Short mmCIF file of C-alpha atoms and ligand atoms in Angstrom, two decimals:
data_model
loop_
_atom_site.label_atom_id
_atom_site.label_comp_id
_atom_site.label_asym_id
_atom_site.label_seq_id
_atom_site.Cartn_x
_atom_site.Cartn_y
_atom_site.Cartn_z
CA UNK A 122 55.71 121.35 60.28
CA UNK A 123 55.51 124.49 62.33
CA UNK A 124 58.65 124.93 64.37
CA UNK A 125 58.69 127.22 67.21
CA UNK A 126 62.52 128.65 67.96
CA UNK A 127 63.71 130.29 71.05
CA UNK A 128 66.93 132.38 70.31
CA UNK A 129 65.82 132.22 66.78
CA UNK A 130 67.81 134.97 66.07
CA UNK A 131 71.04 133.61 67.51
CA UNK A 132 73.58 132.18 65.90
CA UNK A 133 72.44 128.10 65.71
CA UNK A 134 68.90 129.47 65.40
CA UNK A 135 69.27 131.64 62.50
CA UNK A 136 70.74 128.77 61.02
CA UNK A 137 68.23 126.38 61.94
CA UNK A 138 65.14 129.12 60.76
CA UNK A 139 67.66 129.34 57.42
CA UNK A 140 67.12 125.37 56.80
CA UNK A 141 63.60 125.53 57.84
CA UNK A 142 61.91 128.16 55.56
CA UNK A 143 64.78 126.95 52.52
CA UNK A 144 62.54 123.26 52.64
CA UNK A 145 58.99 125.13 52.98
CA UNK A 146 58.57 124.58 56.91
CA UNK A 147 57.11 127.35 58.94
CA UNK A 148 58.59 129.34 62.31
CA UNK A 149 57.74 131.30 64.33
CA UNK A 150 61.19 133.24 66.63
CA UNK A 151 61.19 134.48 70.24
CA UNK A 152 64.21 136.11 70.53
CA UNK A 153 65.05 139.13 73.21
CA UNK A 154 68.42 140.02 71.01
CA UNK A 155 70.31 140.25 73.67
CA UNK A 156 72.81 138.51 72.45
CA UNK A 157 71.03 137.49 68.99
CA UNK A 158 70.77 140.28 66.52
CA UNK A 159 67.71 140.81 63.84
CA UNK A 160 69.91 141.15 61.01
CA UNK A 161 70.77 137.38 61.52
CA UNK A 162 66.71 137.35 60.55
CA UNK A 163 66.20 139.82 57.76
CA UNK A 164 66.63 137.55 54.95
CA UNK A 165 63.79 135.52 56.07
CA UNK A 166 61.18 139.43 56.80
CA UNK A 167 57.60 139.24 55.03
CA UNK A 168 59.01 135.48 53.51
CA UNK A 169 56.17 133.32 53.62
CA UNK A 170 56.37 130.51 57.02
CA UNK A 171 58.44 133.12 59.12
CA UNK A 172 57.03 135.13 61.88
CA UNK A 173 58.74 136.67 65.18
CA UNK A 174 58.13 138.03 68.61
CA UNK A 175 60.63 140.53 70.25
CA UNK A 176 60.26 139.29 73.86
CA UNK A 177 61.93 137.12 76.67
CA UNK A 178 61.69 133.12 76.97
CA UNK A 179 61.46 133.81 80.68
CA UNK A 180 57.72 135.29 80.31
CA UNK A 181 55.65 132.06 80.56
CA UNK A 182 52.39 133.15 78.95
CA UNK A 183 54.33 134.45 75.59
CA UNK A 184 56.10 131.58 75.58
CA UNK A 185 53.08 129.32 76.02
CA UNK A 186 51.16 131.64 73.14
CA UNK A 187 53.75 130.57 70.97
CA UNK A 188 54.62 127.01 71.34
CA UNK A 189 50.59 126.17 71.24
CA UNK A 190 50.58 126.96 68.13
CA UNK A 191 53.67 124.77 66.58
CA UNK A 192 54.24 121.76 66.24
CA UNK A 193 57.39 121.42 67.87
CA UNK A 194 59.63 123.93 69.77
CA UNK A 195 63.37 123.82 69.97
CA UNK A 196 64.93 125.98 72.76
CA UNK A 197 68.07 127.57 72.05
CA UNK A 198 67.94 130.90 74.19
CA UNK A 199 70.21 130.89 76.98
CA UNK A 200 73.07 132.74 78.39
CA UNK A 201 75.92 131.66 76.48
CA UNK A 202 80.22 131.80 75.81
CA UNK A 203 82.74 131.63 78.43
CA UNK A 204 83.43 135.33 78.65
CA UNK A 205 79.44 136.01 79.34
CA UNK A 206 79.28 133.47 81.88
CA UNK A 207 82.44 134.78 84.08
CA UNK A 208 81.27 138.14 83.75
CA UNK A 209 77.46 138.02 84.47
CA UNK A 210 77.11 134.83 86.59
CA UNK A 211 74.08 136.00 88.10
CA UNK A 212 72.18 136.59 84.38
CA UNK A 213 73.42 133.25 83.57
CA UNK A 214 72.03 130.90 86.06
CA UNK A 215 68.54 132.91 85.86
CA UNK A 216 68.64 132.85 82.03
CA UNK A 217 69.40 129.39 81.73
CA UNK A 218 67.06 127.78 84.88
CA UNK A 219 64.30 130.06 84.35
CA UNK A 220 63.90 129.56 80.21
CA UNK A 221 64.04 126.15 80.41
CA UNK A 222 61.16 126.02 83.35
CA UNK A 223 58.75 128.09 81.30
CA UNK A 224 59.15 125.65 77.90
CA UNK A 225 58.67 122.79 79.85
CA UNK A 226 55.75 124.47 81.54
CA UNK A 227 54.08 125.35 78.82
CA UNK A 228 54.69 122.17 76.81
CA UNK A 229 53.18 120.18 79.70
CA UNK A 230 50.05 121.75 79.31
CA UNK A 231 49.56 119.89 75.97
CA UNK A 232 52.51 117.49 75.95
CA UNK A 233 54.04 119.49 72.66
CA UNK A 234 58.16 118.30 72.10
CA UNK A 235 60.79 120.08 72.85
CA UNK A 236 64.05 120.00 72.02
CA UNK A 237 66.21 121.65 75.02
CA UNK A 238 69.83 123.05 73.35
CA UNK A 239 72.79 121.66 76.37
CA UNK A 240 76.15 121.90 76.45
CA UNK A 241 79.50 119.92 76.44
CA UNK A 242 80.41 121.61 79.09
CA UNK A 243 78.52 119.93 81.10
CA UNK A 244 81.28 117.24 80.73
CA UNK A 245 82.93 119.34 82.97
CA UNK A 246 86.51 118.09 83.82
CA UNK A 247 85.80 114.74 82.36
CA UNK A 248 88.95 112.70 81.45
CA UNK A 249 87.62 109.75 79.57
CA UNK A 250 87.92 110.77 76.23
CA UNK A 251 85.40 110.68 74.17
CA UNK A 252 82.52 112.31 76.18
CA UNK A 253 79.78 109.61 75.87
CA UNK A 254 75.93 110.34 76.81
CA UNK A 255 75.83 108.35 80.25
CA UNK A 256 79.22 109.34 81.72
CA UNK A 257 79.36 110.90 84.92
CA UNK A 258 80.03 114.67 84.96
CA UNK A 259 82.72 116.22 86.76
CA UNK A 260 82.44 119.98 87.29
CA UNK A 261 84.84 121.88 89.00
CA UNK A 262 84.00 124.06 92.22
CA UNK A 263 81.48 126.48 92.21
CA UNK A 264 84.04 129.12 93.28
CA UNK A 265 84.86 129.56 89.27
CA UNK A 266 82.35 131.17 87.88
CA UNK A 267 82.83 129.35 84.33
CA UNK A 268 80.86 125.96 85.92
CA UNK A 269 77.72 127.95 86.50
CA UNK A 270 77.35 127.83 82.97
CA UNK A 271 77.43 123.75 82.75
CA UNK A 272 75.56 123.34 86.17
CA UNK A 273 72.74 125.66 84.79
CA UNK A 274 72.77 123.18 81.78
CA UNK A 275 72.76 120.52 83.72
CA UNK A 276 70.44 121.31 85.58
CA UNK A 277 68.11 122.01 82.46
CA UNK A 278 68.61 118.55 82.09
CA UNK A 279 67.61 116.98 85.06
CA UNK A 280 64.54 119.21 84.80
CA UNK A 281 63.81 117.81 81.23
CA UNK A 282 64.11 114.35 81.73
CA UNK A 283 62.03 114.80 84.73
CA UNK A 284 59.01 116.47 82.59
CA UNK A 285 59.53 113.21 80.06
CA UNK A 286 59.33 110.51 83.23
CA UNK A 287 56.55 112.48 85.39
CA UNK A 288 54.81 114.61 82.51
CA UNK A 289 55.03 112.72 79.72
CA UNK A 290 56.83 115.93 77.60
CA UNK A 291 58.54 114.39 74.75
CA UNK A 292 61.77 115.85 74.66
CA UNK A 293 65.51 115.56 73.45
CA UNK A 294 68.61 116.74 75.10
CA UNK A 295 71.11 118.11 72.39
CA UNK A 296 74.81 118.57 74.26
CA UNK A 297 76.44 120.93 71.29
CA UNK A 298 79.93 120.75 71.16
CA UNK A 299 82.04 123.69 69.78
CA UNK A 300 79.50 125.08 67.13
CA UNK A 301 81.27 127.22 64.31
CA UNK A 302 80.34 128.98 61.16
CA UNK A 303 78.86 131.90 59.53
CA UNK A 304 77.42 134.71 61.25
CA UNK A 305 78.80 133.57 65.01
CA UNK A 306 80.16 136.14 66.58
CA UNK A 307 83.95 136.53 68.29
CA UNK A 308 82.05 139.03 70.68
CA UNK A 309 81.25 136.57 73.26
CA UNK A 310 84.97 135.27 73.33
CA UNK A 311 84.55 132.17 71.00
CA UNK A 312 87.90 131.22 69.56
CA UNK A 313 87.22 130.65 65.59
CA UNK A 314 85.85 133.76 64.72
CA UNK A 315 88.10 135.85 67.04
CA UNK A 316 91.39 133.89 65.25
CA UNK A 317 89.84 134.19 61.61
CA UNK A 318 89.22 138.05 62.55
CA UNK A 319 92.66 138.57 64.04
CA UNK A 320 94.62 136.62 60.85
CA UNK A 321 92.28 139.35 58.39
CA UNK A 322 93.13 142.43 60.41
CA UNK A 323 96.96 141.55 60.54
CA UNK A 324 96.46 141.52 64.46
CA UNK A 325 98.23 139.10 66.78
CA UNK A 326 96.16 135.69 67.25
CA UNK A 327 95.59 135.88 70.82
CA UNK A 328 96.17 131.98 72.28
CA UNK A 329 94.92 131.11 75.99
CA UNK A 330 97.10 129.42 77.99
CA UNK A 331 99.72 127.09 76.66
CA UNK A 332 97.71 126.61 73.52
CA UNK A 333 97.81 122.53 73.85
CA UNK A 334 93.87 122.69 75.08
CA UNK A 335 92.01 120.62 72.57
CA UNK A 336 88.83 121.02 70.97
CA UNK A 337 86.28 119.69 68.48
CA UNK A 338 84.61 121.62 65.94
CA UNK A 339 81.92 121.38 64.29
CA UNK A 340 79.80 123.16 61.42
CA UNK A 341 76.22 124.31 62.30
CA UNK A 342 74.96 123.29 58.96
CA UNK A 343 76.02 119.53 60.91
CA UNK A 344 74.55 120.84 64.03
CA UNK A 345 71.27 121.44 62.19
CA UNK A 346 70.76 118.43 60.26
CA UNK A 347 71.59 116.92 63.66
CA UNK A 348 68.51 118.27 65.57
CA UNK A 349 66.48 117.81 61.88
CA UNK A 350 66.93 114.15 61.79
CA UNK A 351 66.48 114.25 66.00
CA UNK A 352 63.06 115.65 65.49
CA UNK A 353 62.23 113.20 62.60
CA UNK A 354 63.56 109.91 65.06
CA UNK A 355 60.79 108.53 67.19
CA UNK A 356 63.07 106.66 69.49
CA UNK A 357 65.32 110.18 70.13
CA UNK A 358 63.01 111.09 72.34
CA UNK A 359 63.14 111.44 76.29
CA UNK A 360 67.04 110.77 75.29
CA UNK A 361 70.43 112.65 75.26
CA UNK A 362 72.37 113.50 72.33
CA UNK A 363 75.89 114.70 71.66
CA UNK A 364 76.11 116.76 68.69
CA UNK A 365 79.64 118.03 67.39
CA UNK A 366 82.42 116.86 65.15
CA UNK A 367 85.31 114.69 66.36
CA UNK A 368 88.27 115.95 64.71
CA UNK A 369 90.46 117.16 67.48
CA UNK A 370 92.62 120.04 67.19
CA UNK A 371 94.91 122.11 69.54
CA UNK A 372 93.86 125.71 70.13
CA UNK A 373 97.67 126.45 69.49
CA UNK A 374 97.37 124.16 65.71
CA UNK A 375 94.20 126.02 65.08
CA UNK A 376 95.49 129.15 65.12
CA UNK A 377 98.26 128.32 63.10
CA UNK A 378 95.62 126.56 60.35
CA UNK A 379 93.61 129.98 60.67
CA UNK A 380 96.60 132.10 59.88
CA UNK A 381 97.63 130.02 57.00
CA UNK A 382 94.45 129.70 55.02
CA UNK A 383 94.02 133.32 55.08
CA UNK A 384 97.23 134.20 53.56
CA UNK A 385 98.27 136.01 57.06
CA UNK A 386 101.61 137.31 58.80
CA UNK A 387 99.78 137.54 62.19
CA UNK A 388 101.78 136.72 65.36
CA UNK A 389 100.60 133.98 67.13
CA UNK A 390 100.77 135.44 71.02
CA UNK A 391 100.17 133.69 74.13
CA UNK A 392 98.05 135.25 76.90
CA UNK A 393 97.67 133.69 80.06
CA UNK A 394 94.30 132.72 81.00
CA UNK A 395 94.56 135.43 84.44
CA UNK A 396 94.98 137.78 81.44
CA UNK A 397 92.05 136.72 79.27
CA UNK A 398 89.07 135.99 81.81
CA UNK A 399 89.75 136.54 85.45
CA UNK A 400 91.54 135.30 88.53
CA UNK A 401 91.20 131.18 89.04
CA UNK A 402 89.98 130.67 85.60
CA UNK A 403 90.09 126.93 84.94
CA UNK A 404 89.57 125.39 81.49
CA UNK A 405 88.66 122.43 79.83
CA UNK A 406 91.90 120.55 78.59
CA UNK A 407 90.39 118.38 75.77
CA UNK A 408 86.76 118.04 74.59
CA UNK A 409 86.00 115.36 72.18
CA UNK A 410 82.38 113.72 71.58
CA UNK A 411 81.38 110.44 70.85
CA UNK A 412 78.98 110.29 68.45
CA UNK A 413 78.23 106.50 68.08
CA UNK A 414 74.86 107.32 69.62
CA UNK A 415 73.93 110.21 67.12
CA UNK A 416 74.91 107.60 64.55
CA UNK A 417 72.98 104.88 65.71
CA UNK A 418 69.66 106.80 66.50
CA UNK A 419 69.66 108.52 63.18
CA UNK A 420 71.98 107.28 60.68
CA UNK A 421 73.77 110.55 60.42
CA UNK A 422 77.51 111.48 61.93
CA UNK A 423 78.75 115.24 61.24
CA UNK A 424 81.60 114.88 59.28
CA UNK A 425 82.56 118.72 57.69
CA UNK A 426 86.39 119.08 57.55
CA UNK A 427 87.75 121.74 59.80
CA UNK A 428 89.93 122.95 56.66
CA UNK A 429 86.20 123.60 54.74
CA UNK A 430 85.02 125.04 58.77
CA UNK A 431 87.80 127.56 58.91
CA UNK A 432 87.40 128.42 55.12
CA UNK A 433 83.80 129.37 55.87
CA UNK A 434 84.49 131.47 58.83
CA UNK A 435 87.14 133.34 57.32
CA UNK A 436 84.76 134.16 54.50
CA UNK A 437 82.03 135.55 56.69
CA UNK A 438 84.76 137.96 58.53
CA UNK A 439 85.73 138.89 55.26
CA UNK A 440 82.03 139.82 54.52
CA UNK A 441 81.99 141.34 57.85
CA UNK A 442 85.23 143.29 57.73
CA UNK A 443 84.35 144.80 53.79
CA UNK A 444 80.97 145.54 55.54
CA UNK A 445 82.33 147.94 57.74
CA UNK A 446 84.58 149.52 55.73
N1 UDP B 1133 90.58 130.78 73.23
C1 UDP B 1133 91.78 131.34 72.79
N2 UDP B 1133 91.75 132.60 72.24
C2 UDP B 1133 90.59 133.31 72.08
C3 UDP B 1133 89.36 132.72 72.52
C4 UDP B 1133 89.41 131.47 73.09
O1 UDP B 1133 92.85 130.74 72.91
O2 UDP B 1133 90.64 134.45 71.57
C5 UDP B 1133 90.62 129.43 73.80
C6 UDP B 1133 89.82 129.24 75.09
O3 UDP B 1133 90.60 129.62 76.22
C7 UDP B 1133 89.55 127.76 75.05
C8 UDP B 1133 89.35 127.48 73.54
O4 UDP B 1133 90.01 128.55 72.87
O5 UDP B 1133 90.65 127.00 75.51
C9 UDP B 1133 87.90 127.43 73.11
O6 UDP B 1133 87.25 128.59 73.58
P1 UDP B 1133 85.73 128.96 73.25
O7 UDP B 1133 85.37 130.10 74.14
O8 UDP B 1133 85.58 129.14 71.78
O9 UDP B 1133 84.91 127.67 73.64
P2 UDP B 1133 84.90 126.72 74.93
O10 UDP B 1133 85.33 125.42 74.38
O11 UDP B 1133 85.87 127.25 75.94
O12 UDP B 1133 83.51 126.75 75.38
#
């Protein structure tokens, strides 16, 4: 199989081209590293299956170059973390809207899948717990910046699903929860590797708010195999998927979990969210997934431990940290 990968050099797509070329698959990247770097790629340079284009996903006849000649594409460049979205709404929305439009455009032409990478946060404000595939989704107003991200998504979505009823595009929805591991970067305010870097460098482990938010994490090995099996399930398509883990934790618990498996004395601080994003910030109180449909379509449920996620992590800052040095 030849898998085309937008954001191929992210952090889920390195991953993804990792698992691909490791089981003799070929792929071919389109990544602008903007926010993906090529070192996440350079283990994979001159290996046989891998090829890349520096370019955007916005520019419809490279993207339709590429995807006519795979087999299958799976879009995974967008705009993404919380901290990018409140500070460049505008890039966002266009990022987000405008990739999406130009795979589906070019996958029309010869009805090739696609796999389009969503969000949990398209859940919004939701406060049936867990997030199931067909519940309604309650953003907040577009005042705060941080729902452009999950409308963009959403709207992504709608756009999808209306290529699969009017176009006939086979293609799968995959809503990633919290995605953690190797190689993601704290840069774009994610909480895991920020905490794991923090409890290394002796720093004070910088909690949001009151630190009794909730999330889900899960591994992107998980996340991977997820989309793998996705791909392999005939009836997964034209459908949504969550994708995550659901073992919940408090941000405030996590960072206490972080400090103690690396050996740290860190202060655990508070900062209020005014302090950490800007003015009116509003967050998501608890995220959780259900996962009965993953399980049913394909037989698999992501089930890494967050003790073995945050032992991972902190081993790749490590790397990172001795690197710099
Ligand atoms: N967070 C935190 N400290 C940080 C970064 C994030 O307390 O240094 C919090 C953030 O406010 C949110 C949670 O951790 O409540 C998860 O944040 P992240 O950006 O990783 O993902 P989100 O679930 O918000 O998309």
């Amino acid at each position: 199989m030849k898998v085309f990968i937008t954001g191929g050099a992210g952090f889920i797509g390195s991953h993804l081209v990792e698992r691909l070329i490791g089981r003799g698959d070929s792929v071919l990247v389109l990544d602008d590293l903007s926010t993906g770097a090529m070192e996440n790629l350079e283990p994979y340079l001159g290996k046989k299956g891998f090829d890349y284009r520096i370019g955007s996903a916005l520019d419809l006849p490279l993207v339709t170059e590429c995807l006519d000649r795979c087999d299958v594409t799976v879009h995974l460049a967008a705009a993404v973390g919380v901290r990018l979205i409140v500070e460049r709404p505008v890039h966002t929305i266009e990022t987000n809207v405008k990739a999406t439009e130009a795979v589906l455009e070019a996958a029309a032409k010869k009805q090739k899948p696609v796999v389009i990478a969503s969000t949990s946060e398209v859940y919004g404000k939701g406060a049936k717990i867990p997030f199931a595939e067909e519940d309604d989704l309650t953003l907040g107003a577009t005042i705060h910046s941080r729902w452009a991200y999950a409308c963009s998504k959403a709207l992504d979505e709608w756009l999808a699903l209306a290529y699969f009823r009017e176009k006939k595009v086979p293609v799968i929805l995959a809503r990633f929860f919290n995605t953690v591991g190797p190689r993601q970067t704290g840069r774009y305010g994610m909480v895991l590797p920020n905490f794991a870097r923090q409890a290394l460098a002796g720093e004070p482990i910088t909690v949001h708010g009151s630190g009794t938010q909730s999330r889900c994490f899960g591994h992107v090995r998980d996340a991977v195999e997820a989309v793998l099996r996705l791909i392999e399930t005939k009836s997964a398509w034209g459908q949504v998927f969550n994708i995550g883990n659901d073992e919940e934790v408090s941000i405030e618990e996590l960072a206490k979990r972080v400090r103690a498996a690396a050996g740290s004395q860190s202060a655990i601080q508070k900062i209020p969210y005014h302090e950490a994003y800007a003015e009116g910030f509003e967050d998501m109180q608890r995220r959780v997934p259900d996962l009965r449909k993953l399980e049913k379509f394909t037989g698999y449920r992501p089930r890494t431990p967050l003790a073995t996620i945050i032992e991972d992590v902190l081993a790749d800052q490590r790397a990172q940290l001795a690197a710099k040095r």
